[in-house]
mmCIF file of C-alpha atoms in Angstrom:
data_model
loop_
_atom_site.group_PDB
_atom_site.id
_atom_site.type_symbol
_atom_site.label_atom_id
_atom_site.label_comp_id
_atom_site.label_asym_id
_atom_site.label_seq_id
_atom_site.Cartn_x
_atom_site.Cartn_y
_atom_site.Cartn_z
ATOM 1 C CA MET D 1 -76.228 10.125 113.434
ATOM 2 C CA LYS D 2 -75.985 6.423 112.553
ATOM 3 C CA LYS D 3 -73.615 4.363 110.519
ATOM 4 C CA ALA D 4 -73.880 4.595 106.533
ATOM 5 C CA THR D 5 -74.365 1.373 106.021
ATOM 6 C CA ASP D 6 -77.884 1.694 107.932
ATOM 7 C CA ILE D 7 -79.395 3.943 105.599
ATOM 8 C CA GLU D 8 -77.440 1.889 102.345
ATOM 9 C CA ALA D 9 -80.393 -0.984 103.815
ATOM 10 C CA TYR D 10 -83.246 1.643 101.854
ATOM 11 C CA ALA D 11 -83.897 1.968 98.135
ATOM 12 C CA ALA D 12 -86.163 5.273 97.279
ATOM 13 C CA LEU D 13 -88.613 3.893 94.935
ATOM 14 C CA ASP D 14 -90.873 6.322 92.000
ATOM 15 C CA PHE D 15 -93.421 5.963 89.941
ATOM 16 C CA GLU D 16 -95.102 7.847 87.064
ATOM 17 C CA ALA D 17 -98.425 7.167 86.140
ATOM 18 C CA SER D 18 -100.870 7.301 83.568
ATOM 19 C CA SER D 19 -103.218 9.450 85.359
ATOM 20 C CA LEU D 20 -103.626 9.985 89.396
ATOM 21 C CA THR D 21 -107.094 8.414 89.538
ATOM 22 C CA PRO D 22 -107.618 4.920 90.971
ATOM 23 C CA GLN D 23 -108.001 3.276 87.923
ATOM 24 C CA SER D 24 -104.216 4.767 87.145
ATOM 25 C CA TRP D 25 -101.156 2.562 85.891
ATOM 26 C CA PRO D 26 -97.724 3.143 86.091
ATOM 27 C CA ILE D 27 -95.701 4.138 83.124
ATOM 28 C CA GLU D 28 -92.455 4.640 84.991
ATOM 29 C CA ILE D 29 -90.119 2.701 87.524
ATOM 30 C CA GLY D 30 -87.480 4.779 89.214
ATOM 31 C CA LEU D 31 -85.210 3.077 91.958
ATOM 32 C CA SER D 32 -82.509 4.565 93.758
ATOM 33 C CA TRP D 33 -80.139 3.527 96.545
ATOM 34 C CA LEU D 34 -76.697 4.072 98.366
ATOM 35 C CA LYS D 35 -73.793 1.598 97.596
ATOM 36 C CA ASN D 36 -70.507 2.669 99.400
ATOM 37 C CA GLY D 37 -71.334 6.010 99.210
ATOM 38 C CA ASP D 38 -72.182 6.283 95.299
ATOM 39 C CA VAL D 39 -76.183 6.963 94.516
ATOM 40 C CA GLN D 40 -77.004 3.673 92.269
ATOM 41 C CA THR D 41 -80.437 4.821 89.997
ATOM 42 C CA TRP D 42 -82.498 1.907 88.047
ATOM 43 C CA THR D 43 -84.897 3.546 85.815
ATOM 44 C CA SER D 44 -87.429 1.986 83.497
ATOM 45 C CA LEU D 45 -90.638 2.727 80.794
ATOM 46 C CA ILE D 46 -93.033 0.071 81.231
ATOM 47 C CA ARG D 47 -95.118 -1.395 78.546
ATOM 48 C CA PRO D 48 -98.840 -0.963 79.637
ATOM 49 C CA ALA D 49 -100.372 -4.658 80.431
ATOM 50 C CA ALA D 50 -102.911 -5.654 78.762
ATOM 51 C CA GLY D 51 -105.944 -5.439 81.494
ATOM 52 C CA TRP D 52 -104.638 -1.128 81.784
ATOM 53 C CA SER D 53 -107.147 0.633 80.041
ATOM 54 C CA PHE D 54 -105.749 3.542 77.717
ATOM 55 C CA SER D 55 -108.960 5.574 78.577
ATOM 56 C CA ASP D 56 -106.769 6.399 82.027
ATOM 57 C CA TRP D 57 -104.684 7.716 79.866
ATOM 58 C CA SER D 58 -104.309 11.841 81.260
ATOM 59 C CA THR D 59 -102.806 14.475 78.587
ATOM 60 C CA GLN D 60 -102.419 16.621 82.284
ATOM 61 C CA SER D 61 -100.697 13.849 83.914
ATOM 62 C CA ALA D 62 -98.113 13.835 80.402
ATOM 63 C CA ALA D 63 -98.098 17.471 80.539
ATOM 64 C CA VAL D 64 -95.987 17.068 84.018
ATOM 65 C CA HIS D 65 -94.075 14.274 83.782
ATOM 66 C CA GLY D 66 -93.114 14.571 79.753
ATOM 67 C CA ILE D 67 -93.566 11.041 78.553
ATOM 68 C CA ALA D 68 -95.520 10.356 75.744
ATOM 69 C CA PHE D 69 -97.955 7.500 75.379
ATOM 70 C CA GLU D 70 -96.052 6.092 72.261
ATOM 71 C CA GLU D 71 -92.972 5.895 73.964
ATOM 72 C CA LEU D 72 -94.604 3.553 76.204
ATOM 73 C CA LEU D 73 -95.478 1.413 73.079
ATOM 74 C CA ASP D 74 -91.953 0.363 72.876
ATOM 75 C CA ALA D 75 -91.179 -0.090 76.436
ATOM 76 C CA PRO D 76 -89.887 -3.467 78.493
ATOM 77 C CA PRO D 77 -93.069 -5.771 79.287
ATOM 78 C CA VAL D 78 -94.192 -5.690 82.747
ATOM 79 C CA SER D 79 -92.195 -9.339 83.651
ATOM 80 C CA ALA D 80 -89.070 -7.340 82.857
ATOM 81 C CA VAL D 81 -89.281 -4.626 84.600
ATOM 82 C CA VAL D 82 -90.595 -6.665 87.285
ATOM 83 C CA ASP D 83 -88.022 -9.296 87.339
ATOM 84 C CA ASP D 84 -85.328 -6.272 87.476
ATOM 85 C CA LEU D 85 -86.926 -4.780 90.350
ATOM 86 C CA LEU D 86 -86.900 -7.695 92.635
ATOM 87 C CA LEU D 87 -83.999 -8.672 91.761
ATOM 88 C CA LEU D 88 -82.652 -4.827 92.688
ATOM 89 C CA LEU D 89 -84.824 -4.690 95.501
ATOM 90 C CA GLU D 90 -83.537 -8.134 97.217
ATOM 91 C CA GLY D 91 -82.281 -6.942 100.619
ATOM 92 C CA LYS D 92 -83.316 -3.736 100.550
ATOM 93 C CA ILE D 93 -86.250 -1.654 102.306
ATOM 94 C CA PRO D 94 -88.591 0.008 99.347
ATOM 95 C CA VAL D 95 -89.139 3.992 100.613
ATOM 96 C CA SER D 96 -91.261 6.628 99.008
ATOM 97 C CA ASP D 97 -91.985 9.774 99.500
ATOM 98 C CA ALA D 98 -95.837 9.630 98.541
ATOM 99 C CA PRO D 99 -95.807 5.575 99.745
ATOM 100 C CA GLU D 100 -99.775 5.487 99.095
ATOM 101 C CA PHE D 101 -99.673 6.434 95.821
ATOM 102 C CA ASP D 102 -96.621 4.662 94.914
ATOM 103 C CA ARG D 103 -97.860 1.286 96.454
ATOM 104 C CA HIS D 104 -101.365 1.383 94.519
ATOM 105 C CA TRP D 105 -98.891 1.853 91.231
ATOM 106 C CA LEU D 106 -96.258 -0.957 92.868
ATOM 107 C CA SER D 107 -99.781 -3.316 93.173
ATOM 108 C CA ARG D 108 -100.777 -2.601 89.754
ATOM 109 C CA LEU D 109 -97.393 -3.693 88.715
ATOM 110 C CA LEU D 110 -97.249 -6.560 90.075
ATOM 111 C CA ARG D 111 -100.994 -8.100 89.879
ATOM 112 C CA ALA D 112 -100.073 -7.404 86.236
ATOM 113 C CA ASN D 113 -97.302 -10.145 86.305
ATOM 114 C CA GLY D 114 -99.221 -12.020 88.313
ATOM 115 C CA ARG D 115 -97.783 -11.916 91.915
ATOM 116 C CA ALA D 116 -99.917 -10.927 94.477
ATOM 117 C CA ALA D 117 -97.408 -9.975 97.427
ATOM 118 C CA VAL D 118 -96.866 -6.563 97.604
ATOM 119 C CA PRO D 119 -93.721 -5.026 99.733
ATOM 120 C CA LYS D 120 -94.351 -2.625 102.710
ATOM 121 C CA ILE D 121 -93.133 0.493 101.300
ATOM 122 C CA GLU D 122 -91.363 2.585 104.044
ATOM 123 C CA ASP D 123 -92.374 6.491 104.265
ATOM 124 C CA TYR D 124 -88.933 8.443 102.638
ATOM 125 C CA HIS D 125 -89.472 11.206 106.185
ATOM 126 C CA ASP D 126 -89.695 8.451 108.740
ATOM 127 C CA VAL D 127 -86.903 6.970 107.466
ATOM 128 C CA SER D 128 -85.218 10.086 107.080
ATOM 129 C CA PHE D 129 -86.112 11.294 110.276
ATOM 130 C CA ALA D 130 -84.840 7.929 112.020
ATOM 131 C CA GLN D 131 -81.471 7.953 110.435
ATOM 132 C CA PHE D 132 -80.551 11.449 110.430
ATOM 133 C CA SER D 133 -80.802 14.788 113.234
ATOM 134 C CA GLY D 134 -79.811 18.565 114.072
ATOM 135 C CA LEU D 135 -77.935 19.714 110.896
ATOM 136 C CA ALA D 136 -77.770 16.428 109.143
ATOM 137 C CA LEU D 137 -81.265 16.573 108.987
ATOM 138 C CA ASP D 138 -81.453 20.102 108.203
ATOM 139 C CA MET D 139 -79.007 19.724 105.435
ATOM 140 C CA LEU D 140 -81.245 16.657 103.620
ATOM 141 C CA TYR D 141 -84.403 18.875 103.396
ATOM 142 C CA GLU D 142 -82.375 21.762 102.609
ATOM 143 C CA ASN D 143 -81.005 19.650 99.549
ATOM 144 C CA LEU D 144 -84.552 18.619 98.810
ATOM 145 C CA GLU D 145 -85.954 22.358 98.601
ATOM 146 C CA ARG D 146 -83.157 23.606 96.158
ATOM 147 C CA HIS D 147 -83.429 20.375 94.020
ATOM 148 C CA PRO D 148 -87.405 20.530 93.239
ATOM 149 C CA ALA D 149 -88.368 17.147 91.865
ATOM 150 C CA PRO D 150 -87.907 16.881 87.656
ATOM 151 C CA HIS D 151 -91.192 14.489 87.672
ATOM 152 C CA ARG D 152 -89.221 11.429 86.081
ATOM 153 C CA ALA D 153 -89.275 8.570 88.639
ATOM 154 C CA GLY D 154 -85.495 7.928 87.957
ATOM 155 C CA PRO D 155 -84.203 11.147 88.676
ATOM 156 C CA ASP D 156 -86.812 11.668 91.152
ATOM 157 C CA SER D 157 -85.679 8.694 93.560
ATOM 158 C CA ALA D 158 -82.125 9.743 92.821
ATOM 159 C CA ARG D 159 -83.056 13.291 94.767
ATOM 160 C CA LEU D 160 -83.977 11.880 97.791
ATOM 161 C CA VAL D 161 -81.094 9.569 98.067
ATOM 162 C CA ARG D 162 -78.905 12.435 97.109
ATOM 163 C CA ALA D 163 -80.288 13.892 100.065
ATOM 164 C CA TRP D 164 -79.244 10.994 102.134
ATOM 165 C CA ARG D 165 -75.868 11.264 100.653
ATOM 166 C CA LYS D 166 -75.619 15.254 101.656
ATOM 167 C CA ALA D 167 -76.642 14.625 105.448
ATOM 168 C CA GLN D 168 -74.543 11.728 105.739
ATOM 169 C CA GLN D 169 -71.963 14.444 105.514
ATOM 170 C CA TYR D 170 -73.101 16.096 108.736
#
């Protein structure tokens, strides 16, 4: 197993979205990381940007994540969410267990704030296999299986990082 500080260079990113269509937009973001062995989590709802179509709101997606559209109207604006995210991501490598989806929503979020560059998002599983092996890797995946994703961005990202913390014990 590698040193704990290696895994502390990563931050697990997760989004909840308006739907799963190509036109979908992010409604909630979660970011979690390890700092001195403790799980740190930041999460925020996202007020829809002016260019995001409300017609892409999916009641099926809302039934999964449980976020009402009305909650988004009082959420922080895209600019505040992006500022917070970029500050928290400084010096960290973003990872996701669904990098294609999360890259799409990160791109929509950043473009809505006038930013074209989207950081590369590493695959959570690739990073986990590179950082851990043997019993540690078994414990990581057992932890994930015992704690299903709650489909909220903050808790989902924290779940991934808690599994890393569990793997560090072996």
